[in-house]
Amino acid sequence: MSNEPGPEKSSGKKAPEPSGVDLARVALRAAKEAARARGDAAQQKKQARRGGLRSGAGADGRDPMAFGAAINRLITERGWETPAAVGGVMGRWPQIVGEDVAKHCEPEKYDEDERVLVVRCDSTAWATNLRLLAPTLVARLNEDLGHGAVRMIKVHGPAGPARRYGPLRAPGSTGPGDTYG
């Protein structure tokens, strides 16, 4: 981590500085939108000279589009490429980490700002094992998603049972949570 001041968010956390790939994606998206806007403006001028918008045999922006194409366009326009790719990784988790690990560990969430994948394991032994495998998994995920998409994997152990407070609780005991985590 550098000590250079970076852009601050309202929550007080530093926003990650965009890498070269992210900057290139943003520039490409802006250029495509500008070109599309220029093309739409020229098309509207041409149609206005001909007497307004007309329906015809040729394709225009009002035509229906395939669902997959609409989703891909929405993902690109909104800049959701990385979250969508990470969602795909969560769906392919058993193929990425292997069947044995996938039986005991599952991804919970992805923090796009911090680029952290949170994984929950069903036992502390598997959590320790996954912590040891984390650097290898980060490298494998970055090969699949693109460099820097995942910086760190946070591994959580099992969640203990709900704590019950009542008259039969021993004073000073932390309850069944003593054996978890």
PDB file of C-alpha atoms in Angstrom:
ATOM      1  CA  MET A   1       0.000   0.000   0.000  1.00  0.00           C
ATOM      2  CA  SER A   2       1.314   3.438  -0.815  1.00  0.00           C
ATOM      3  CA  ASN A   3       1.045   6.492   1.403  1.00  0.00           C
ATOM      4  CA  GLU A   4      -0.020   8.705  -1.483  1.00  0.00           C
ATOM      5  CA  PRO A   5      -3.364  10.413  -1.018  1.00  0.00           C
ATOM      6  CA  GLY A   6      -6.010   8.967  -3.290  1.00  0.00           C
ATOM      7  CA  PRO A   7      -9.606   9.778  -4.048  1.00  0.00           C
ATOM      8  CA  GLU A   8     -11.752   9.398  -0.936  1.00  0.00           C
ATOM      9  CA  LYS A   9     -15.249   7.977  -0.863  1.00  0.00           C
ATOM     10  CA  SER A  10     -17.961   9.165   1.470  1.00  0.00           C
ATOM     11  CA  SER A  11     -17.433   6.086   3.671  1.00  0.00           C
ATOM     12  CA  GLY A  12     -13.816   7.123   4.229  1.00  0.00           C
ATOM     13  CA  LYS A  13     -12.298   4.186   2.328  1.00  0.00           C
ATOM     14  CA  LYS A  14      -9.779   4.873  -0.408  1.00  0.00           C
ATOM     15  CA  ALA A  15     -10.999   3.997  -3.872  1.00  0.00           C
ATOM     16  CA  PRO A  16      -8.616   1.691  -5.737  1.00  0.00           C
ATOM     17  CA  GLU A  17      -6.698   3.432  -8.475  1.00  0.00           C
ATOM     18  CA  PRO A  18      -7.704   2.108 -11.900  1.00  0.00           C
ATOM     19  CA  SER A  19      -5.069   0.041 -13.650  1.00  0.00           C
ATOM     20  CA  GLY A  20      -4.070   0.408 -17.299  1.00  0.00           C
ATOM     21  CA  VAL A  21      -6.559  -2.220 -18.420  1.00  0.00           C
ATOM     22  CA  ASP A  22      -9.409  -0.507 -16.567  1.00  0.00           C
ATOM     23  CA  LEU A  23      -8.454   2.879 -18.010  1.00  0.00           C
ATOM     24  CA  ALA A  24      -8.356   1.387 -21.498  1.00  0.00           C
ATOM     25  CA  ARG A  25     -11.832  -0.129 -21.022  1.00  0.00           C
ATOM     26  CA  VAL A  26     -13.232   3.197 -19.845  1.00  0.00           C
ATOM     27  CA  ALA A  27     -11.641   5.053 -22.776  1.00  0.00           C
ATOM     28  CA  LEU A  28     -12.918   2.483 -25.272  1.00  0.00           C
ATOM     29  CA  ARG A  29     -16.421   2.647 -23.820  1.00  0.00           C
ATOM     30  CA  ALA A  30     -16.389   6.481 -23.990  1.00  0.00           C
ATOM     31  CA  ALA A  31     -15.148   6.420 -27.590  1.00  0.00           C
ATOM     32  CA  LYS A  32     -17.853   3.920 -28.596  1.00  0.00           C
ATOM     33  CA  GLU A  33     -20.565   6.019 -26.954  1.00  0.00           C
ATOM     34  CA  ALA A  34     -19.302   9.190 -28.642  1.00  0.00           C
ATOM     35  CA  ALA A  35     -19.185   7.454 -32.038  1.00  0.00           C
ATOM     36  CA  ARG A  36     -22.664   6.041 -31.499  1.00  0.00           C
ATOM     37  CA  ALA A  37     -23.969   9.495 -30.532  1.00  0.00           C
ATOM     38  CA  ARG A  38     -22.376  11.066 -33.649  1.00  0.00           C
ATOM     39  CA  GLY A  39     -23.871   8.354 -35.821  1.00  0.00           C
ATOM     40  CA  ASP A  40     -27.318   8.713 -34.220  1.00  0.00           C
ATOM     41  CA  ALA A  41     -27.212  12.497 -34.678  1.00  0.00           C
ATOM     42  CA  ALA A  42     -26.244  12.172 -38.359  1.00  0.00           C
ATOM     43  CA  GLN A  43     -28.977   9.565 -38.907  1.00  0.00           C
ATOM     44  CA  GLN A  44     -31.583  11.814 -37.277  1.00  0.00           C
ATOM     45  CA  LYS A  45     -30.513  14.780 -39.459  1.00  0.00           C
ATOM     46  CA  LYS A  46     -30.820  12.633 -42.574  1.00  0.00           C
ATOM     47  CA  GLN A  47     -34.260  11.377 -41.502  1.00  0.00           C
ATOM     48  CA  ALA A  48     -35.424  14.901 -40.670  1.00  0.00           C
ATOM     49  CA  ARG A  49     -34.497  16.026 -44.213  1.00  0.00           C
ATOM     50  CA  ARG A  50     -36.529  13.152 -45.655  1.00  0.00           C
ATOM     51  CA  GLY A  51     -39.620  14.083 -43.675  1.00  0.00           C
ATOM     52  CA  GLY A  52     -39.161  12.556 -40.228  1.00  0.00           C
ATOM     53  CA  LEU A  53     -38.771   9.097 -38.787  1.00  0.00           C
ATOM     54  CA  ARG A  54     -40.104   6.358 -40.982  1.00  0.00           C
ATOM     55  CA  SER A  55     -40.454   2.685 -40.558  1.00  0.00           C
ATOM     56  CA  GLY A  56     -38.972   0.552 -43.273  1.00  0.00           C
ATOM     57  CA  ALA A  57     -37.297  -2.675 -44.200  1.00  0.00           C
ATOM     58  CA  GLY A  58     -33.902  -1.546 -42.925  1.00  0.00           C
ATOM     59  CA  ALA A  59     -32.819  -2.111 -39.329  1.00  0.00           C
ATOM     60  CA  ASP A  60     -32.814   0.836 -36.976  1.00  0.00           C
ATOM     61  CA  GLY A  61     -32.440   1.465 -33.240  1.00  0.00           C
ATOM     62  CA  ARG A  62     -36.118   0.797 -32.569  1.00  0.00           C
ATOM     63  CA  ASP A  63     -35.995  -2.835 -33.685  1.00  0.00           C
ATOM     64  CA  PRO A  64     -36.151  -5.577 -31.049  1.00  0.00           C
ATOM     65  CA  MET A  65     -32.906  -7.331 -30.255  1.00  0.00           C
ATOM     66  CA  ALA A  66     -32.027 -10.761 -28.963  1.00  0.00           C
ATOM     67  CA  PHE A  67     -32.002 -11.116 -25.178  1.00  0.00           C
ATOM     68  CA  GLY A  68     -28.346 -12.173 -25.048  1.00  0.00           C
ATOM     69  CA  ALA A  69     -27.292  -9.206 -27.168  1.00  0.00           C
ATOM     70  CA  ALA A  70     -29.326  -6.842 -24.964  1.00  0.00           C
ATOM     71  CA  ILE A  71     -27.698  -8.214 -21.798  1.00  0.00           C
ATOM     72  CA  ASN A  72     -24.191  -7.984 -23.299  1.00  0.00           C
ATOM     73  CA  ARG A  73     -24.842  -4.398 -24.385  1.00  0.00           C
ATOM     74  CA  LEU A  74     -26.144  -3.492 -20.914  1.00  0.00           C
ATOM     75  CA  ILE A  75     -23.111  -5.079 -19.218  1.00  0.00           C
ATOM     76  CA  THR A  76     -20.745  -3.163 -21.504  1.00  0.00           C
ATOM     77  CA  GLU A  77     -22.569   0.170 -21.189  1.00  0.00           C
ATOM     78  CA  ARG A  78     -22.705  -0.009 -17.387  1.00  0.00           C
ATOM     79  CA  GLY A  79     -19.113  -1.226 -16.961  1.00  0.00           C
ATOM     80  CA  TRP A  80     -20.139  -4.465 -15.280  1.00  0.00           C
ATOM     81  CA  GLU A  81     -17.630  -6.689 -17.108  1.00  0.00           C
ATOM     82  CA  THR A  82     -15.613  -7.628 -14.016  1.00  0.00           C
ATOM     83  CA  PRO A  83     -18.577  -8.299 -11.677  1.00  0.00           C
ATOM     84  CA  ALA A  84     -20.249 -10.380 -14.385  1.00  0.00           C
ATOM     85  CA  ALA A  85     -17.049 -12.367 -14.929  1.00  0.00           C
ATOM     86  CA  VAL A  86     -16.685 -12.952 -11.174  1.00  0.00           C
ATOM     87  CA  GLY A  87     -20.293 -14.127 -11.066  1.00  0.00           C
ATOM     88  CA  GLY A  88     -19.362 -16.655 -13.744  1.00  0.00           C
ATOM     89  CA  VAL A  89     -16.452 -17.803 -11.611  1.00  0.00           C
ATOM     90  CA  MET A  90     -18.795 -18.351  -8.680  1.00  0.00           C
ATOM     91  CA  GLY A  91     -20.904 -20.543 -10.927  1.00  0.00           C
ATOM     92  CA  ARG A  92     -17.853 -22.501 -12.097  1.00  0.00           C
ATOM     93  CA  TRP A  93     -16.270 -22.751  -8.639  1.00  0.00           C
ATOM     94  CA  PRO A  94     -15.979 -26.591  -8.654  1.00  0.00           C
ATOM     95  CA  GLN A  95     -14.098 -26.554 -11.989  1.00  0.00           C
ATOM     96  CA  ILE A  96     -11.708 -23.842 -10.785  1.00  0.00           C
ATOM     97  CA  VAL A  97     -10.803 -25.178  -7.325  1.00  0.00           C
ATOM     98  CA  GLY A  98     -11.578 -28.864  -7.766  1.00  0.00           C
ATOM     99  CA  GLU A  99     -14.417 -31.029  -6.536  1.00  0.00           C
ATOM    100  CA  ASP A 100     -12.892 -31.810  -3.113  1.00  0.00           C
ATOM    101  CA  VAL A 101     -12.350 -28.171  -2.164  1.00  0.00           C
ATOM    102  CA  ALA A 102     -15.717 -27.111  -3.629  1.00  0.00           C
ATOM    103  CA  LYS A 103     -17.533 -29.597  -1.376  1.00  0.00           C
ATOM    104  CA  HIS A 104     -16.202 -27.811   1.707  1.00  0.00           C
ATOM    105  CA  CYS A 105     -15.662 -24.199   0.593  1.00  0.00           C
ATOM    106  CA  GLU A 106     -17.960 -21.890  -1.348  1.00  0.00           C
ATOM    107  CA  PRO A 107     -17.602 -18.273  -2.475  1.00  0.00           C
ATOM    108  CA  GLU A 108     -19.911 -15.858  -0.663  1.00  0.00           C
ATOM    109  CA  LYS A 109     -19.314 -12.454  -2.213  1.00  0.00           C
ATOM    110  CA  TYR A 110     -16.953 -10.304  -4.252  1.00  0.00           C
ATOM    111  CA  ASP A 111     -16.046  -6.767  -3.221  1.00  0.00           C
ATOM    112  CA  GLU A 112     -15.377  -4.922  -6.476  1.00  0.00           C
ATOM    113  CA  ASP A 113     -13.806  -1.868  -4.816  1.00  0.00           C
ATOM    114  CA  GLU A 114     -11.297  -3.868  -2.786  1.00  0.00           C
ATOM    115  CA  ARG A 115     -11.091  -6.727  -5.343  1.00  0.00           C
ATOM    116  CA  VAL A 116     -11.524  -9.283  -2.575  1.00  0.00           C
ATOM    117  CA  LEU A 117     -13.296 -12.626  -2.909  1.00  0.00           C
ATOM    118  CA  VAL A 118     -14.837 -13.881   0.355  1.00  0.00           C
ATOM    119  CA  VAL A 119     -15.033 -17.663   0.753  1.00  0.00           C
ATOM    120  CA  ARG A 120     -16.769 -19.572   3.585  1.00  0.00           C
ATOM    121  CA  CYS A 121     -15.555 -23.046   4.597  1.00  0.00           C
ATOM    122  CA  ASP A 122     -17.507 -25.656   6.539  1.00  0.00           C
ATOM    123  CA  SER A 123     -14.683 -26.409   9.000  1.00  0.00           C
ATOM    124  CA  THR A 124     -11.650 -24.672  10.412  1.00  0.00           C
ATOM    125  CA  ALA A 125      -9.402 -27.345   8.897  1.00  0.00           C
ATOM    126  CA  TRP A 126     -10.668 -26.551   5.388  1.00  0.00           C
ATOM    127  CA  ALA A 127     -10.396 -22.818   6.115  1.00  0.00           C
ATOM    128  CA  THR A 128      -6.734 -23.274   7.036  1.00  0.00           C
ATOM    129  CA  ASN A 129      -6.159 -25.406   3.947  1.00  0.00           C
ATOM    130  CA  LEU A 130      -7.762 -22.770   1.705  1.00  0.00           C
ATOM    131  CA  ARG A 131      -5.695 -19.997   3.300  1.00  0.00           C
ATOM    132  CA  LEU A 132      -2.592 -21.941   2.291  1.00  0.00           C
ATOM    133  CA  LEU A 133      -3.948 -22.368  -1.253  1.00  0.00           C
ATOM    134  CA  ALA A 134      -5.067 -18.723  -1.545  1.00  0.00           C
ATOM    135  CA  PRO A 135      -2.049 -17.381  -3.521  1.00  0.00           C
ATOM    136  CA  THR A 136      -2.409 -20.196  -6.066  1.00  0.00           C
ATOM    137  CA  LEU A 137      -6.160 -19.571  -6.347  1.00  0.00           C
ATOM    138  CA  VAL A 138      -5.648 -15.819  -6.799  1.00  0.00           C
ATOM    139  CA  ALA A 139      -3.229 -16.516  -9.659  1.00  0.00           C
ATOM    140  CA  ARG A 140      -5.656 -18.996 -11.255  1.00  0.00           C
ATOM    141  CA  LEU A 141      -8.591 -16.578 -10.926  1.00  0.00           C
ATOM    142  CA  ASN A 142      -6.578 -13.730 -12.426  1.00  0.00           C
ATOM    143  CA  GLU A 143      -5.642 -15.937 -15.392  1.00  0.00           C
ATOM    144  CA  ASP A 144      -9.337 -16.563 -15.949  1.00  0.00           C
ATOM    145  CA  LEU A 145     -10.687 -13.050 -15.240  1.00  0.00           C
ATOM    146  CA  GLY A 146      -7.827 -10.795 -16.253  1.00  0.00           C
ATOM    147  CA  HIS A 147      -4.883  -9.415 -14.341  1.00  0.00           C
ATOM    148  CA  GLY A 148      -5.769  -7.785 -11.020  1.00  0.00           C
ATOM    149  CA  ALA A 149      -9.452  -8.778 -10.920  1.00  0.00           C
ATOM    150  CA  VAL A 150      -8.897 -10.539  -7.575  1.00  0.00           C
ATOM    151  CA  ARG A 151      -6.210  -9.238  -5.258  1.00  0.00           C
ATOM    152  CA  MET A 152      -6.973 -11.326  -2.195  1.00  0.00           C
ATOM    153  CA  ILE A 153      -9.133 -14.170  -0.966  1.00  0.00           C
ATOM    154  CA  LYS A 154     -10.599 -13.767   2.527  1.00  0.00           C
ATOM    155  CA  VAL A 155     -11.377 -17.121   4.063  1.00  0.00           C
ATOM    156  CA  HIS A 156     -13.982 -17.435   6.796  1.00  0.00           C
ATOM    157  CA  GLY A 157     -14.460 -20.507   8.935  1.00  0.00           C
ATOM    158  CA  PRO A 158     -17.824 -21.985   9.800  1.00  0.00           C
ATOM    159  CA  ALA A 159     -20.487 -19.820  11.361  1.00  0.00           C
ATOM    160  CA  GLY A 160     -21.326 -21.017  14.838  1.00  0.00           C
ATOM    161  CA  PRO A 161     -24.876 -21.761  15.932  1.00  0.00           C
ATOM    162  CA  ALA A 162     -27.056 -18.910  17.162  1.00  0.00           C
ATOM    163  CA  ARG A 163     -26.176 -17.921  20.713  1.00  0.00           C
ATOM    164  CA  ARG A 164     -28.993 -18.529  23.093  1.00  0.00           C
ATOM    165  CA  TYR A 165     -29.152 -16.480  26.222  1.00  0.00           C
ATOM    166  CA  GLY A 166     -31.282 -17.638  29.090  1.00  0.00           C
ATOM    167  CA  PRO A 167     -31.445 -18.928  32.634  1.00  0.00           C
ATOM    168  CA  LEU A 168     -29.383 -22.087  31.925  1.00  0.00           C
ATOM    169  CA  ARG A 169     -26.396 -20.238  30.526  1.00  0.00           C
ATOM    170  CA  ALA A 170     -23.181 -20.503  32.582  1.00  0.00           C
ATOM    171  CA  PRO A 171     -21.822 -17.091  33.644  1.00  0.00           C
ATOM    172  CA  GLY A 172     -18.615 -16.173  31.824  1.00  0.00           C
ATOM    173  CA  SER A 173     -19.091 -18.745  29.076  1.00  0.00           C
ATOM    174  CA  THR A 174     -19.029 -17.622  25.474  1.00  0.00           C
ATOM    175  CA  GLY A 175     -21.277 -20.531  24.600  1.00  0.00           C
ATOM    176  CA  PRO A 176     -20.899 -22.972  21.732  1.00  0.00           C
ATOM    177  CA  GLY A 177     -18.893 -20.386  19.769  1.00  0.00           C
ATOM    178  CA  ASP A 178     -15.791 -21.455  21.740  1.00  0.00           C
ATOM    179  CA  THR A 179     -15.225 -24.338  19.342  1.00  0.00           C
ATOM    180  CA  TYR A 180     -15.724 -22.450  16.074  1.00  0.00           C
ATOM    181  CA  GLY A 181     -13.477 -20.206  14.089  1.00  0.00           C
TER     182      GLY A 181
END
